[in-house]
Coordinates of C-alpha atoms and ligand atoms in Angstrom, one line a residue:
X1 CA 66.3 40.2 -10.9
X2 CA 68.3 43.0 -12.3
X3 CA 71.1 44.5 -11.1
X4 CA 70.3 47.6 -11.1
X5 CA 66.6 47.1 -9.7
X6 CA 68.5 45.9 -6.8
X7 CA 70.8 49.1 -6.8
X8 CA 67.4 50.9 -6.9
X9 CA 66.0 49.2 -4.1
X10 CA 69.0 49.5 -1.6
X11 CA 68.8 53.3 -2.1
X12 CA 65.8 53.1 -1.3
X13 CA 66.0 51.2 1.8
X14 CA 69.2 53.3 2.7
X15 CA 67.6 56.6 2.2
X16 CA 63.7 55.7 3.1
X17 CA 64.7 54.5 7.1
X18 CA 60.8 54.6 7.9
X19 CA 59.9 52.2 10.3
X20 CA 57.7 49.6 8.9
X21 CA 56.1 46.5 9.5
X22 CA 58.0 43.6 9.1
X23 CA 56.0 41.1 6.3
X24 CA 59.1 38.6 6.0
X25 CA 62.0 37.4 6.8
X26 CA 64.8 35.2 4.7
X27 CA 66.7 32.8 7.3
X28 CA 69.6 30.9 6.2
X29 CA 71.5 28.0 7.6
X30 CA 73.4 26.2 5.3
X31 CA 75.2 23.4 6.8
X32 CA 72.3 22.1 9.2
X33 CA 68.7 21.9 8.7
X34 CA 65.7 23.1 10.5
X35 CA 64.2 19.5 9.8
X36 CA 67.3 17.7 11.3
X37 CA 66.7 16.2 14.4
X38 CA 68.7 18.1 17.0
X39 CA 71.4 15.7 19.3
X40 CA 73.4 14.5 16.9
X41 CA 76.1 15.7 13.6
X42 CA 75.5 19.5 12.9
X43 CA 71.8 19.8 14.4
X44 CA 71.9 21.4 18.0
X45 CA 71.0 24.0 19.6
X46 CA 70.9 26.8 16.3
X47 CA 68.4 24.4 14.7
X48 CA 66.0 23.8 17.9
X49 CA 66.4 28.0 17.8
X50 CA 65.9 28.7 14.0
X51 CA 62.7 26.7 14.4
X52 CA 61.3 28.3 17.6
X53 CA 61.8 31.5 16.6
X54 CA 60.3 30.7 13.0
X55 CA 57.3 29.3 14.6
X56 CA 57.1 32.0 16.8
X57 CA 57.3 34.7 14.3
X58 CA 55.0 33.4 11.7
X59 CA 52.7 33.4 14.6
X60 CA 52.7 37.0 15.2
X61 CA 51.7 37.2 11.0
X62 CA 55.6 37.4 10.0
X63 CA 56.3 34.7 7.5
X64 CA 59.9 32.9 7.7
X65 CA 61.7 31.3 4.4
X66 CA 64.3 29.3 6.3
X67 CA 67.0 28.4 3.1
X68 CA 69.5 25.2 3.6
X69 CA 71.4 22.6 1.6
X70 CA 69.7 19.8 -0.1
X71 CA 71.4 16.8 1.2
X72 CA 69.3 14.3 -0.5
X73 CA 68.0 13.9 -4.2
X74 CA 64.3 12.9 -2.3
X75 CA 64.3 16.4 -0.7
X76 CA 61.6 18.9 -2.3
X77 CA 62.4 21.9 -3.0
X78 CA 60.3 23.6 -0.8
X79 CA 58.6 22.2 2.8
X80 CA 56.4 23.2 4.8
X81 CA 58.0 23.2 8.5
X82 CA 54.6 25.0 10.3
X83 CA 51.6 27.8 8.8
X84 CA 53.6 30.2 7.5
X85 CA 57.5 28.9 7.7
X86 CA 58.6 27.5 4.3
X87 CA 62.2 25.6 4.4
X88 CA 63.6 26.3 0.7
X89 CA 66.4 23.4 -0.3
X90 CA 69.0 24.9 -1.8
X91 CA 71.1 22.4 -4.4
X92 CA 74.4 23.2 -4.5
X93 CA 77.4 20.5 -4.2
X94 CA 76.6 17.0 -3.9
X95 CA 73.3 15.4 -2.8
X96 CA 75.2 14.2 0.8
X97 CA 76.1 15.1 4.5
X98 CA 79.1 17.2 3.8
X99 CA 81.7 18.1 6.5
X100 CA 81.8 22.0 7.2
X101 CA 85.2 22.4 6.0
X102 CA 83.9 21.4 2.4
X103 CA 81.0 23.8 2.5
X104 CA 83.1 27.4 1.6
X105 CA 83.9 25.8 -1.6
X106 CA 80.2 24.9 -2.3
X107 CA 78.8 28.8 -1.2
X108 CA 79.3 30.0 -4.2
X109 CA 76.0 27.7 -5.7
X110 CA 74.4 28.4 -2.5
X111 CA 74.1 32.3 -3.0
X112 CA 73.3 31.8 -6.4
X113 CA 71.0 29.1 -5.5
X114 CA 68.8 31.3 -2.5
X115 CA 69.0 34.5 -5.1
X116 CA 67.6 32.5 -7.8
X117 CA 64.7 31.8 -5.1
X118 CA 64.3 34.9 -4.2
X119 CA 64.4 36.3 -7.8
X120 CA 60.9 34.6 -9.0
X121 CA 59.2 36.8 -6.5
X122 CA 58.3 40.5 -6.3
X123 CA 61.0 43.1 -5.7
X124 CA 60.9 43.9 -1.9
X125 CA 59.8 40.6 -1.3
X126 CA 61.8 39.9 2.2
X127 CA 62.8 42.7 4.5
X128 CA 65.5 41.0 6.7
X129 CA 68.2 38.7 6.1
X130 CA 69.0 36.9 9.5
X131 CA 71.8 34.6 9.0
X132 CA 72.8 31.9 11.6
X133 CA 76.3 30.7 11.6
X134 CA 79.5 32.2 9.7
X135 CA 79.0 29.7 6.2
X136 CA 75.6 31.0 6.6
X137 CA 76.9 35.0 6.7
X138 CA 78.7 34.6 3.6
X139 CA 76.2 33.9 1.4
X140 CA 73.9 36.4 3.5
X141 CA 76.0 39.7 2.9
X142 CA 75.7 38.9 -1.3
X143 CA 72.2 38.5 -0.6
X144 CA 71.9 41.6 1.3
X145 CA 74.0 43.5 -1.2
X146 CA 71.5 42.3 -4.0
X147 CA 68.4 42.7 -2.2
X148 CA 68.8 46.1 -0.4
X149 CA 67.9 44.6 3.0
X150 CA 69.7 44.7 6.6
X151 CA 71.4 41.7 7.4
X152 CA 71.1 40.6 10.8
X153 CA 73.4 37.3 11.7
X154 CA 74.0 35.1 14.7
X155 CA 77.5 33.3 15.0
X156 CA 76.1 30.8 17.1
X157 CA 79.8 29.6 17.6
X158 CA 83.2 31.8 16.9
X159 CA 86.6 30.4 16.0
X160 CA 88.3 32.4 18.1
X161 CA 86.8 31.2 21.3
X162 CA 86.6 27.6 20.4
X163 CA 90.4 27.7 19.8
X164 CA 91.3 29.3 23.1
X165 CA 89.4 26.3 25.2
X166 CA 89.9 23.5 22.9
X167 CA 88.9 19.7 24.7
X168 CA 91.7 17.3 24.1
X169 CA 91.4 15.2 20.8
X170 CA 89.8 18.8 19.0
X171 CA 91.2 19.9 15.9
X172 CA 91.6 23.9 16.0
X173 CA 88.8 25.9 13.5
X174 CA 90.7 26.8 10.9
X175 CA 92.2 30.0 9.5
X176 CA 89.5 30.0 6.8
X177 CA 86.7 30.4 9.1
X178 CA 88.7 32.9 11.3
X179 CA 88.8 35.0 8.2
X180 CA 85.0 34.2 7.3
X181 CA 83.8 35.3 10.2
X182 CA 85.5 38.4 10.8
X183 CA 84.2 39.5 7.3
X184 CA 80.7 38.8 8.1
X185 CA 81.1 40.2 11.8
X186 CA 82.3 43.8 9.0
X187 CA 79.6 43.5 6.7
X188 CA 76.3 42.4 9.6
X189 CA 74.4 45.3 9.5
X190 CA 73.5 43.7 13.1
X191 CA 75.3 40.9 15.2
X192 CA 72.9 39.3 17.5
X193 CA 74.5 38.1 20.3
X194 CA 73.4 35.1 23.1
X195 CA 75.1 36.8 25.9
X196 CA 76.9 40.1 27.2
X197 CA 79.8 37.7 27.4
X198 CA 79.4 37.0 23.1
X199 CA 78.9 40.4 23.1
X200 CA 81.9 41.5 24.9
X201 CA 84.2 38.8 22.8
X202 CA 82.7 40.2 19.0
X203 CA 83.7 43.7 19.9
X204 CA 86.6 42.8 21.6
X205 CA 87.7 39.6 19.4
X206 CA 86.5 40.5 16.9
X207 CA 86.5 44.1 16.5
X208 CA 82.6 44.9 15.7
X209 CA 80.9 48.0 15.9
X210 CA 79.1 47.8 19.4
X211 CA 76.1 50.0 18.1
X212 CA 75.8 47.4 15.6
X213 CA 75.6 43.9 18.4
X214 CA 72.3 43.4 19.9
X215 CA 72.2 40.7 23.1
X216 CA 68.9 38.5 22.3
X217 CA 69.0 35.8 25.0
X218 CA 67.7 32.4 23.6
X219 CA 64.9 30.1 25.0
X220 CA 63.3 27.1 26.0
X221 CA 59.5 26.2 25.3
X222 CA 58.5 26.6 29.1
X223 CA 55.2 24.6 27.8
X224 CA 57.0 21.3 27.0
X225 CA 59.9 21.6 29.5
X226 CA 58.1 22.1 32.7
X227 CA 58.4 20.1 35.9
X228 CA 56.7 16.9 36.8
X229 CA 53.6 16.9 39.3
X230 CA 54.6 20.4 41.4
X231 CA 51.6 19.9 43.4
X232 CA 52.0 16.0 44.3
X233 CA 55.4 17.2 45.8
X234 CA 54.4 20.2 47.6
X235 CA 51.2 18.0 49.2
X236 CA 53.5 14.7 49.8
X237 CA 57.1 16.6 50.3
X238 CA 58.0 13.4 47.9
X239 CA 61.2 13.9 45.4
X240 CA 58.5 14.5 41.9
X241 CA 61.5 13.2 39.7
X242 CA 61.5 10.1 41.5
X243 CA 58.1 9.1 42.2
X244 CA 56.3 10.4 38.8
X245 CA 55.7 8.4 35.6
X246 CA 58.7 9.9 33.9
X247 CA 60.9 7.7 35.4
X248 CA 57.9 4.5 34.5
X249 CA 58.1 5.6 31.3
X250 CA 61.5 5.2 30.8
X251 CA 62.2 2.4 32.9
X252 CA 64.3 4.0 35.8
X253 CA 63.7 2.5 39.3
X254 CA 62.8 5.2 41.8
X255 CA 65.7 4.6 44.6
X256 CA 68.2 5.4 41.3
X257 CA 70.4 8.7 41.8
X258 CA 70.2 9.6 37.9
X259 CA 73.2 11.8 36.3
X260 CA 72.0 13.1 32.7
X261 CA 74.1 14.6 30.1
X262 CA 72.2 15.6 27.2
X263 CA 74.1 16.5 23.5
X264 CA 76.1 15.7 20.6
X265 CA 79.2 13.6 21.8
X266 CA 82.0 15.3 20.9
X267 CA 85.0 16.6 22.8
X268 CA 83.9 19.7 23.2
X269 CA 81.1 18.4 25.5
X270 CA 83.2 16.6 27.3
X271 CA 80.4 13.8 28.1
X272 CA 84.1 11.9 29.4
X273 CA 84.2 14.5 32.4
X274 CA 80.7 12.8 33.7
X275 CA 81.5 9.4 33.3
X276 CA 85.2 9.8 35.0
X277 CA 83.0 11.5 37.6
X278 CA 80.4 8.8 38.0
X279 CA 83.1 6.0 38.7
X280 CA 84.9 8.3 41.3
X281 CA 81.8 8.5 43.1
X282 CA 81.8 4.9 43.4
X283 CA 85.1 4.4 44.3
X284 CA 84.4 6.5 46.8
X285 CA 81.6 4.7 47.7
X286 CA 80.8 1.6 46.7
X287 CA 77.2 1.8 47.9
X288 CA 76.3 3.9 45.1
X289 CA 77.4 1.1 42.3
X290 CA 73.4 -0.5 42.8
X291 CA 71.7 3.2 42.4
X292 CA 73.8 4.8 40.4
X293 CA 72.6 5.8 36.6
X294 CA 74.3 7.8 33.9
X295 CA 72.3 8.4 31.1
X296 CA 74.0 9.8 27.9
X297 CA 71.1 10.7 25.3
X298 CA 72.6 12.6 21.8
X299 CA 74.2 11.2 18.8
X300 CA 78.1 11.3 17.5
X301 CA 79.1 14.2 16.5
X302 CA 83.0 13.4 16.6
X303 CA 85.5 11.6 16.8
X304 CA 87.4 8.9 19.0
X305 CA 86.7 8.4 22.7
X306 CA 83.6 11.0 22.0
X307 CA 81.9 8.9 19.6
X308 CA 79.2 6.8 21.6
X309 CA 81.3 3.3 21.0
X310 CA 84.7 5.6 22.4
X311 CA 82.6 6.3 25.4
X312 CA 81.2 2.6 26.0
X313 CA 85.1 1.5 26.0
X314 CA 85.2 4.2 28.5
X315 CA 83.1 3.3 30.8
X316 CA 84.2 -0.1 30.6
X317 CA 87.7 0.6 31.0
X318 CA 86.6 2.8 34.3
X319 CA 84.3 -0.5 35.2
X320 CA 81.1 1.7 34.8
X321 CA 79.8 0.0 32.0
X322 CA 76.8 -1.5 34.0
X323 CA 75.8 2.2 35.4
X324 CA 76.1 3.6 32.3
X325 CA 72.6 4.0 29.7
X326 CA 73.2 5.2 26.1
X327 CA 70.3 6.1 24.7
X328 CA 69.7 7.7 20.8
X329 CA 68.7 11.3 20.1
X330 CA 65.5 12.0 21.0
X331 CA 62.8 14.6 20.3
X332 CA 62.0 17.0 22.9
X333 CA 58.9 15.2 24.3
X334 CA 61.2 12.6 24.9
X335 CA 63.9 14.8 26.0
X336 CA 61.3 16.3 28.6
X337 CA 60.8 13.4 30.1
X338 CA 65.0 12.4 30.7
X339 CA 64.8 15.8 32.3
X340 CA 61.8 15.6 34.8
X341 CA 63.8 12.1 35.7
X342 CA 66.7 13.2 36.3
X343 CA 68.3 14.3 39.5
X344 CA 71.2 16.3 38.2
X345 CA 71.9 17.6 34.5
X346 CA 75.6 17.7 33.6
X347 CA 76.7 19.6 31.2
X348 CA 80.7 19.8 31.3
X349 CA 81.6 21.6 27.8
X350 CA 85.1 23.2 27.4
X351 CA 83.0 26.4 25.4
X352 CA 79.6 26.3 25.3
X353 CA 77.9 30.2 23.6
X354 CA 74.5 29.6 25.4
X355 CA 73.4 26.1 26.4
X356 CA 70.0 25.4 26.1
X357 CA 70.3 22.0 27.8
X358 CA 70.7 23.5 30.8
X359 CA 68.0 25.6 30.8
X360 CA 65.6 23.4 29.6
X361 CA 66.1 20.8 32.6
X362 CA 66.0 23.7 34.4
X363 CA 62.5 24.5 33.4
X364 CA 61.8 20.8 33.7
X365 CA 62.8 21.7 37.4
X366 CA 66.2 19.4 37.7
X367 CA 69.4 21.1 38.9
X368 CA 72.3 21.5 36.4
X369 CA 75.9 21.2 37.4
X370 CA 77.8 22.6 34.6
X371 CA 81.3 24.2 33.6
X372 CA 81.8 27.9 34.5
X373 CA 82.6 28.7 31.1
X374 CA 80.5 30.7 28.2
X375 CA 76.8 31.0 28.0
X376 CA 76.8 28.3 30.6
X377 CA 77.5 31.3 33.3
X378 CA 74.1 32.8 32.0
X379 CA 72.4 30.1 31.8
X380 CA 73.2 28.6 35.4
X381 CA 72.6 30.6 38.3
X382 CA 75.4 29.2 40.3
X383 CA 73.9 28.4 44.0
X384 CA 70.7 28.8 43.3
X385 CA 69.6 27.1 39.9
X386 CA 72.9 24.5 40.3
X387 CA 76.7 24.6 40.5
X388 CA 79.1 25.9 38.2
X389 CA 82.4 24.2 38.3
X390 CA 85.6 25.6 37.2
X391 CA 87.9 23.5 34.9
X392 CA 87.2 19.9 33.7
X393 CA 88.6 17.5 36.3
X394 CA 86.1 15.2 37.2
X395 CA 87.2 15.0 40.7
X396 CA 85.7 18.6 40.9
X397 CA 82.3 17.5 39.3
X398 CA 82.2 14.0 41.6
X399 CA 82.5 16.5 44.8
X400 CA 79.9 18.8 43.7
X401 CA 77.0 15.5 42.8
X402 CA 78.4 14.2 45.9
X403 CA 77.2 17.0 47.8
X404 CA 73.8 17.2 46.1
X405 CA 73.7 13.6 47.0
X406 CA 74.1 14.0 50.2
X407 CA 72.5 16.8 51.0
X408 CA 68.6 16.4 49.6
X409 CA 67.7 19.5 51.0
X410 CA 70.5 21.9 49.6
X411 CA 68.9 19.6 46.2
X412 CA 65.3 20.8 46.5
X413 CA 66.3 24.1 47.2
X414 CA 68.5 23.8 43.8
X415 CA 65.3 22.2 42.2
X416 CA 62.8 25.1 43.0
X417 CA 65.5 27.8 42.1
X418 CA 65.8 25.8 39.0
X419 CA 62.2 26.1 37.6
X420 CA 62.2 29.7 39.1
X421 CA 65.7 30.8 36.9
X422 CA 64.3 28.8 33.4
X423 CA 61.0 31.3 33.6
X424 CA 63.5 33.9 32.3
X425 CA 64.4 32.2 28.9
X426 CA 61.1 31.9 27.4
X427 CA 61.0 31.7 23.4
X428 CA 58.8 35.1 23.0
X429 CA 61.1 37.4 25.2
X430 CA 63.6 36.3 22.2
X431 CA 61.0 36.6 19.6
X432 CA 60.5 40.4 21.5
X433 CA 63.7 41.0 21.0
X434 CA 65.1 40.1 17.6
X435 CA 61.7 41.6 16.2
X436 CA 62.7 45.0 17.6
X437 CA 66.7 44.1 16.3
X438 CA 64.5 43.3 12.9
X439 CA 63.6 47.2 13.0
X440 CA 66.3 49.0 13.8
X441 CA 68.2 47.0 11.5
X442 CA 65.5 48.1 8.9
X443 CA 66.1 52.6 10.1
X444 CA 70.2 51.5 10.4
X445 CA 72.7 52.7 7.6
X446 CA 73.5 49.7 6.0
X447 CA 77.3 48.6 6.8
X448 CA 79.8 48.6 4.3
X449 CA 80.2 45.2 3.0
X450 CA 84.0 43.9 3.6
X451 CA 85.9 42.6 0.8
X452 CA 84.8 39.7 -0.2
X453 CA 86.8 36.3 1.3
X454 CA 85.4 33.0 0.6
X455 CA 82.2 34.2 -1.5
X456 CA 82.8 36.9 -4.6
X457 CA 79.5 38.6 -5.5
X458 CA 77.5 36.9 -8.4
X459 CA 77.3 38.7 -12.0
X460 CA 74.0 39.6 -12.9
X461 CA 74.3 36.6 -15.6
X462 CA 74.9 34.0 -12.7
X463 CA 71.9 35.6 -10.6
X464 CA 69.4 35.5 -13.4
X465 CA 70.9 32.5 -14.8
Ligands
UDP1 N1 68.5 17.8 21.6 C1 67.5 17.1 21.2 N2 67.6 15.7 21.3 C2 68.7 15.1 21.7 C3 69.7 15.9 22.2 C4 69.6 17.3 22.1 O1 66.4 17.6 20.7 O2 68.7 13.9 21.8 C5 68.4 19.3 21.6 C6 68.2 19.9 23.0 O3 66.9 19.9 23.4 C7 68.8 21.3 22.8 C8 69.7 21.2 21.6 O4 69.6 19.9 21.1 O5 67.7 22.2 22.5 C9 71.2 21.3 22.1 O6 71.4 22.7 22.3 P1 72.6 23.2 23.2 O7 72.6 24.7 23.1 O8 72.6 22.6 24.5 O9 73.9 22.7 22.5 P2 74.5 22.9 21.0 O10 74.0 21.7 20.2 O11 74.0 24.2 20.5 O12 76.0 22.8 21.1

């Protein structure tokens, strides 16, 4: 691809603002894959989200070419994730897990790597750019710059509001990705955000243009994360969670009260909070040693007392070790089922942008007590879908799962106001939305790219080369 083909072609997209149909669309996500399984490392939430709107998209006839980092030597170069969603490995840097703060120094390849992709097709050949995550927004405004399309990017996560609620035991994000981030927040032809509340902190935080942030809520597949049996409760008035064959399936007897965190274990999601919770509840009585279960399912993602084996010595330190069931990260059939289980999702994070634990046991028709902080606000309807707590002392949260101990109708009223709140988040309302962001990105005025930071634009050599 030369240079000035791709001059050409971002007149013409600038000056030719016709709406048209969307044919394809380049995601990138550099530091996590869309085949990763989500719960543990870098996969979460943005991978479960790159690959549900993919799917979705390619369903409606718009093809996705999700590019990542090759990890592994065995990885092809190209994989088929679903009909019509490619996942193009990227080599650049070492064939290995690498921790984020190495990745700006490997960008460099990476552009030059999804250019070079891009390059052996036809001119024109994708006509968005949505980037996910600031690594991924660096190599995304080159591309767009070479390509003549919008760029649309998703932070995901921002620096600035990880620093200002950081767990005890975090390291603060660095200066570097401060820096990164505001550049790609400059050069995003549009920011989508997950809330008003991300919305609010990228114009106010970080200075974007608000005609240029879009608020696309994300989802939950409402077909695997529904609730268990509806009609053998309503007939019986039975608990569903405790009686159906969820809880046979994974073992849990039905007179257990079961508290569920689901995640990667790190500080930030302060699994801790629940277990210091769980053994105040028993101190505070005893009866509930015999019936009480905590169930942690997500991989490390950490370090110290967050790691699983910080949070056994944990529990055994707060004598809980009996009540407490680790279990590894599972996939979302799995998942399903620790939801329809459960009695109360906890999901204690110091930040958190969206959450889409919580919704998802709330579509599975379990209650979610979670911190008032973030997405978390959106995602919980506080009093009617579950409780929001303020702060992080887990005398707070054992009063709250007391109460919905105790009181089983205040529970079931929580339950059905659950499954009622999670209809709201469905995948294709998002896919809705970001397809119409797609298209008025397409009729915007591109944004002036900012200086460039961490990645300097290629020379025609290295693109072609
Ligand atoms: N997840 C999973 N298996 C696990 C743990 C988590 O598939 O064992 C998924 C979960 O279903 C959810 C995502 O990981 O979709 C976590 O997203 P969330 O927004 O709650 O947190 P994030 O990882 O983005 O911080």
């Amino acid at each position: 691809m030369g240079t000035a083909n791709a001059v050409d072609r971002l007149h013409y997209r600038r000056w030719c603002p016709v709406s048209r149909r969307i044919n394809r669309v380049a995601t990138v996500s550099v530091h996590t894959s869309p085949l990763d399984q989500p719960g543990t490392g870098d996969a979460g939430g943005m991978n479960v989200y790159i690959v549900e709107v993919a799917r979705r998209l390619a369903a409606r006839g718009i093809e996705v070419d999700i590019f990542t980092r090759a990890t592994s030597r065995a990885l092809p170069p190209v994989a088929e994730l679903a009909p019509g969603v490619l996942v193009r490995h990227v080599v650049s840097g070492p064939f290995e897990e690498l921790d984020k703060g190495e990745l700006p120094r490997h960008l460099c390849g990476f552009t030059s790597g999804v250019l070079r992709a891009e390059a052996a097709h036809e001119p024109g050949h994708y006509d968005v750019l949505h980037t996910h995550y600031w690594l991924s927004g660096q190599a995304g405004w080159a591309a767009k710059r070479r390509w003549g399309v919008p760029l649309v990017h998703s932070m995901h996560t921002m620096a600035k509001v990880k620093n200002s609620a950081l767990a005890d035991g975090d390291k603060p994000e660095p200066d570097e990705r401060v820096l990164g981030e505001e550049q790609v927040v400059a050069s995003a032809d549009q920011l989508v955000a997950n809330t008003a509340e991300e919305a609010r902190d990228l114009i106010g935080l970080y200075g974007a243009d608000p005609a240029r942030v879009a608020t696309a809520s994300p989802g939950v597949d409402l077909s695997r994360f529904r609730p268990e049996s509806p009609l053998l409760a309503r007939s019986t008035g039975l608990l569903p969670h405790r009686t159906g064959p969820a809880r046979r399936r994974l073992g849990l007897p039905r007179e257990a009260y079961v508290l569920l965190f689901v995640g990667r274990i790190q500080p930030l999601k302060a699994p801790d909070v629940l277990l210091r919770a769980a053994a105040r509840m028993i101190a505070d009585d005893p009866s509930l040693g015999s019936r009480l279960v905590v169930a942690v399912v997500g991989g490390p993602s950490g370090s110290g007392r967050c790691r699983p084996e910080g949070l056994q010595a944990l529990a055994a330190e707060l004598g809980i070790a009996d009540v407490v069931r680790f279990e590894p990260p599972s996939p979302q059939p799995v998942l399903a089922d620790w939801y329809r289980a459960a009695d109360v999702t906890v999901v204690p994070s110091h930040s958190e942008s969206f959450g889409l634990v919580a919704v998802e046991s709330q579509a599975c028709g379990t209650p979610v007590v979670a911190a008032r902080v973030g997405g978390l606000r959106t995602a919980v309807a506080d009093g009617e879908s579950g409780m929001l707590v303020p702060g992080h002392d887990p005398a707070a949260y054992a009063a709250v799962l007391r109460r919905l101990h105790a009181e089983p109708g205040l529970h079931a009223r929580l339950a059905r106001g659950a499954v009622r709140h999670a209809q709201g988040f469905g995948w294709d309302a998002t896919v809705d939305r970001l397809v119409e962001v797609y298209t008025g990105a397409m009729s915007l005025p591109a944004a002036r790219p900012a200086p460039p930071l961490l990645t300097p634009p290629l020379t025609a050599a290295e693109v072609t080369a």
